[in-house]
Amino acid sequence: MVRDRQRAEAGAVVTEGPEGITLGRLWQDGAVGLRAAGVENAVNEAAWILEAALGVSRLTLLVEGGRVAPTASRRRAKEWLARRLAGEPLQYILGTQEFYGLDFMVTPSVLIPRPETEGLVKETLRLLSENGSIGPLAVADIGTGSGCIPVAVARALPAARLWATDLSSAALEVARLNAVRHGVADRIDFGEGNLFAPLRGRGLEGTFTVVLSNPPYITDREF
C-alpha cells in the first residue's frame, strides 16, 4: 500500500503550467518522482532520461534550466519517465547499455548485459594470451542474446573468427545490429537454433579454440 501510494504521488509530480515546463523543472520533478517510487539513483536517472528524450547534454540541463522544453520532446520525456516509474528498466527505455567499454543496443528481446559478465570476456582474453594458440582463433558463443560477448571478443581479437547462436530470432537481430555498430559483422556468423544446433553439419566440430556461454536463469542446483 505504501509503495502504491508512492507511485501515485510520483506519477502526479511532473506538472505543467500554461507557459510549459522548463528543463530544470522537468529534471527536478522527474527526480522527485523517481525517488518517491524507490529509484535509488533518481537524480542521475532523471537526467539520463531527459538527455536522451530532449536531445540535450547534462551541461545544458544545468546551465539552461530556465529554458522551456519543446512540446514534442517534453511529451517524450514525460512518457519515458512514466515508464521508469512503472518499473521498466532504464536500459530498455534508453535502448542502450555499456558493456566492456562499448555501447550496446538493447531491447526487451534480450537480457540486459551485466557488468559481471565482462569477467567472462576478460578471462577468455587472459587464457588465450597466456596459452597461445595454433592456427586461427575460432570462438563460439552459445546463447548470445544481445551479442555483447562475441562483439567484445571480436573487438579485442582482430584476427579471430566467431560464431554465435541463439534460439530467438529477435535476439539475433539485435546481436547483428550490435556487430554492425562496432564494425565486426564480417567476422561473426550468427545462427538461429537451440544451443549447438546451428553449428552442426558445417564441418566445425573440433575447430573451436574457445566455446563461451553465459546462459540465463540457471539454478544453483543446475550450476
Short mmCIF file of N, CA and C in Angstrom, two decimals, residues 95-96 102-110 144-148 150-152 155 164 168-186 188-190:
data_model
loop_
_atom_site.label_atom_id
_atom_site.label_comp_id
_atom_site.label_asym_id
_atom_site.label_seq_id
_atom_site.Cartn_x
_atom_site.Cartn_y
_atom_site.Cartn_z
N GLY A 95 17.40 2.26 -24.56
CA GLY A 95 17.78 1.41 -25.67
C GLY A 95 19.25 1.07 -25.75
N THR A 96 20.00 1.37 -24.68
CA THR A 96 21.43 1.09 -24.70
C THR A 96 21.93 0.62 -23.34
N LEU A 102 31.99 -0.69 -24.45
CA LEU A 102 31.28 -0.49 -25.71
C LEU A 102 29.80 -0.23 -25.43
N ASP A 103 29.17 0.52 -26.30
CA ASP A 103 27.75 0.85 -26.14
C ASP A 103 26.92 -0.13 -26.97
N PHE A 104 26.04 -0.90 -26.30
CA PHE A 104 25.25 -1.92 -26.98
C PHE A 104 23.78 -1.54 -27.02
N MET A 105 23.17 -1.80 -28.15
CA MET A 105 21.73 -1.67 -28.28
C MET A 105 21.06 -2.80 -27.51
N VAL A 106 20.03 -2.47 -26.73
CA VAL A 106 19.26 -3.49 -26.03
C VAL A 106 17.77 -3.21 -26.21
N THR A 107 17.01 -4.27 -26.31
CA THR A 107 15.55 -4.20 -26.39
C THR A 107 14.99 -5.26 -25.45
N PRO A 108 13.68 -5.25 -25.22
CA PRO A 108 13.10 -6.31 -24.38
C PRO A 108 13.28 -7.72 -24.95
N SER A 109 13.78 -7.84 -26.18
CA SER A 109 14.03 -9.15 -26.77
C SER A 109 15.31 -9.80 -26.24
N VAL A 110 16.13 -9.02 -25.53
CA VAL A 110 17.38 -9.56 -25.00
C VAL A 110 17.51 -9.18 -23.53
N THR A 144 23.71 -16.18 -27.41
CA THR A 144 24.41 -14.90 -27.47
C THR A 144 23.61 -13.70 -27.00
N GLY A 145 22.28 -13.76 -27.08
CA GLY A 145 21.46 -12.63 -26.65
C GLY A 145 21.76 -11.37 -27.44
N SER A 146 22.20 -10.32 -26.77
CA SER A 146 22.49 -9.04 -27.44
C SER A 146 23.76 -9.09 -28.27
N GLY A 147 24.51 -10.18 -28.15
CA GLY A 147 25.78 -10.28 -28.88
C GLY A 147 26.93 -9.58 -28.19
N CYS A 148 26.74 -9.18 -26.94
CA CYS A 148 27.78 -8.40 -26.27
C CYS A 148 29.08 -9.18 -26.11
N PRO A 150 30.42 -11.98 -28.01
CA PRO A 150 31.23 -12.14 -29.22
C PRO A 150 31.69 -10.81 -29.81
N VAL A 151 30.88 -9.77 -29.70
CA VAL A 151 31.30 -8.47 -30.24
C VAL A 151 32.50 -7.94 -29.45
N ALA A 152 32.45 -8.04 -28.13
CA ALA A 152 33.57 -7.58 -27.31
C ALA A 152 34.83 -8.38 -27.60
N ARG A 155 36.22 -7.43 -31.04
CA ARG A 155 36.91 -6.14 -31.00
C ARG A 155 38.30 -6.27 -30.39
N ALA A 164 28.05 -17.33 -33.30
CA ALA A 164 27.17 -17.05 -32.17
C ALA A 164 25.79 -17.62 -32.46
N SER A 168 16.37 -17.35 -30.24
CA SER A 168 15.45 -16.26 -30.55
C SER A 168 15.91 -15.48 -31.78
N SER A 169 15.03 -15.41 -32.78
CA SER A 169 15.36 -14.62 -33.97
C SER A 169 15.39 -13.13 -33.64
N ALA A 170 14.54 -12.70 -32.70
CA ALA A 170 14.53 -11.29 -32.31
C ALA A 170 15.83 -10.91 -31.62
N ALA A 171 16.35 -11.81 -30.77
CA ALA A 171 17.63 -11.54 -30.11
C ALA A 171 18.75 -11.48 -31.13
N LEU A 172 18.74 -12.38 -32.10
CA LEU A 172 19.79 -12.39 -33.12
C LEU A 172 19.77 -11.12 -33.95
N GLU A 173 18.60 -10.56 -34.18
CA GLU A 173 18.52 -9.31 -34.93
C GLU A 173 19.23 -8.20 -34.17
N VAL A 174 19.02 -8.16 -32.85
CA VAL A 174 19.71 -7.17 -32.02
C VAL A 174 21.22 -7.43 -32.05
N ALA A 175 21.61 -8.68 -31.93
CA ALA A 175 23.03 -9.03 -31.93
C ALA A 175 23.70 -8.63 -33.25
N ARG A 176 23.02 -8.87 -34.36
CA ARG A 176 23.57 -8.48 -35.66
C ARG A 176 23.76 -6.96 -35.76
N LEU A 177 22.78 -6.22 -35.27
CA LEU A 177 22.88 -4.76 -35.29
C LEU A 177 24.05 -4.28 -34.43
N ASN A 178 24.27 -4.95 -33.30
CA ASN A 178 25.40 -4.58 -32.46
C ASN A 178 26.73 -4.91 -33.12
N ALA A 179 26.77 -6.01 -33.85
CA ALA A 179 28.00 -6.36 -34.57
C ALA A 179 28.30 -5.32 -35.65
N VAL A 180 27.26 -4.87 -36.32
CA VAL A 180 27.44 -3.82 -37.34
C VAL A 180 27.87 -2.52 -36.68
N ARG A 181 27.25 -2.20 -35.58
CA ARG A 181 27.57 -0.95 -34.85
C ARG A 181 29.03 -0.87 -34.51
N HIS A 182 29.63 -2.02 -34.16
CA HIS A 182 31.02 -2.00 -33.70
C HIS A 182 32.00 -2.54 -34.75
N GLY A 183 31.54 -2.66 -35.98
CA GLY A 183 32.44 -2.95 -37.08
C GLY A 183 33.01 -4.36 -37.13
N VAL A 184 32.28 -5.34 -36.56
CA VAL A 184 32.80 -6.71 -36.57
C VAL A 184 31.82 -7.70 -37.21
N ALA A 185 30.83 -7.20 -37.93
CA ALA A 185 29.80 -8.07 -38.51
C ALA A 185 30.38 -9.06 -39.51
N ASP A 186 31.48 -8.71 -40.15
CA ASP A 186 32.07 -9.59 -41.16
C ASP A 186 32.83 -10.75 -40.54
N ILE A 188 31.62 -12.34 -37.50
CA ILE A 188 30.74 -13.11 -36.62
C ILE A 188 29.63 -13.74 -37.45
N ASP A 189 29.52 -15.05 -37.36
CA ASP A 189 28.48 -15.80 -38.07
C ASP A 189 27.37 -16.11 -37.06
N PHE A 190 26.19 -15.55 -37.26
CA PHE A 190 25.07 -15.75 -36.34
C PHE A 190 24.17 -16.87 -36.86
#
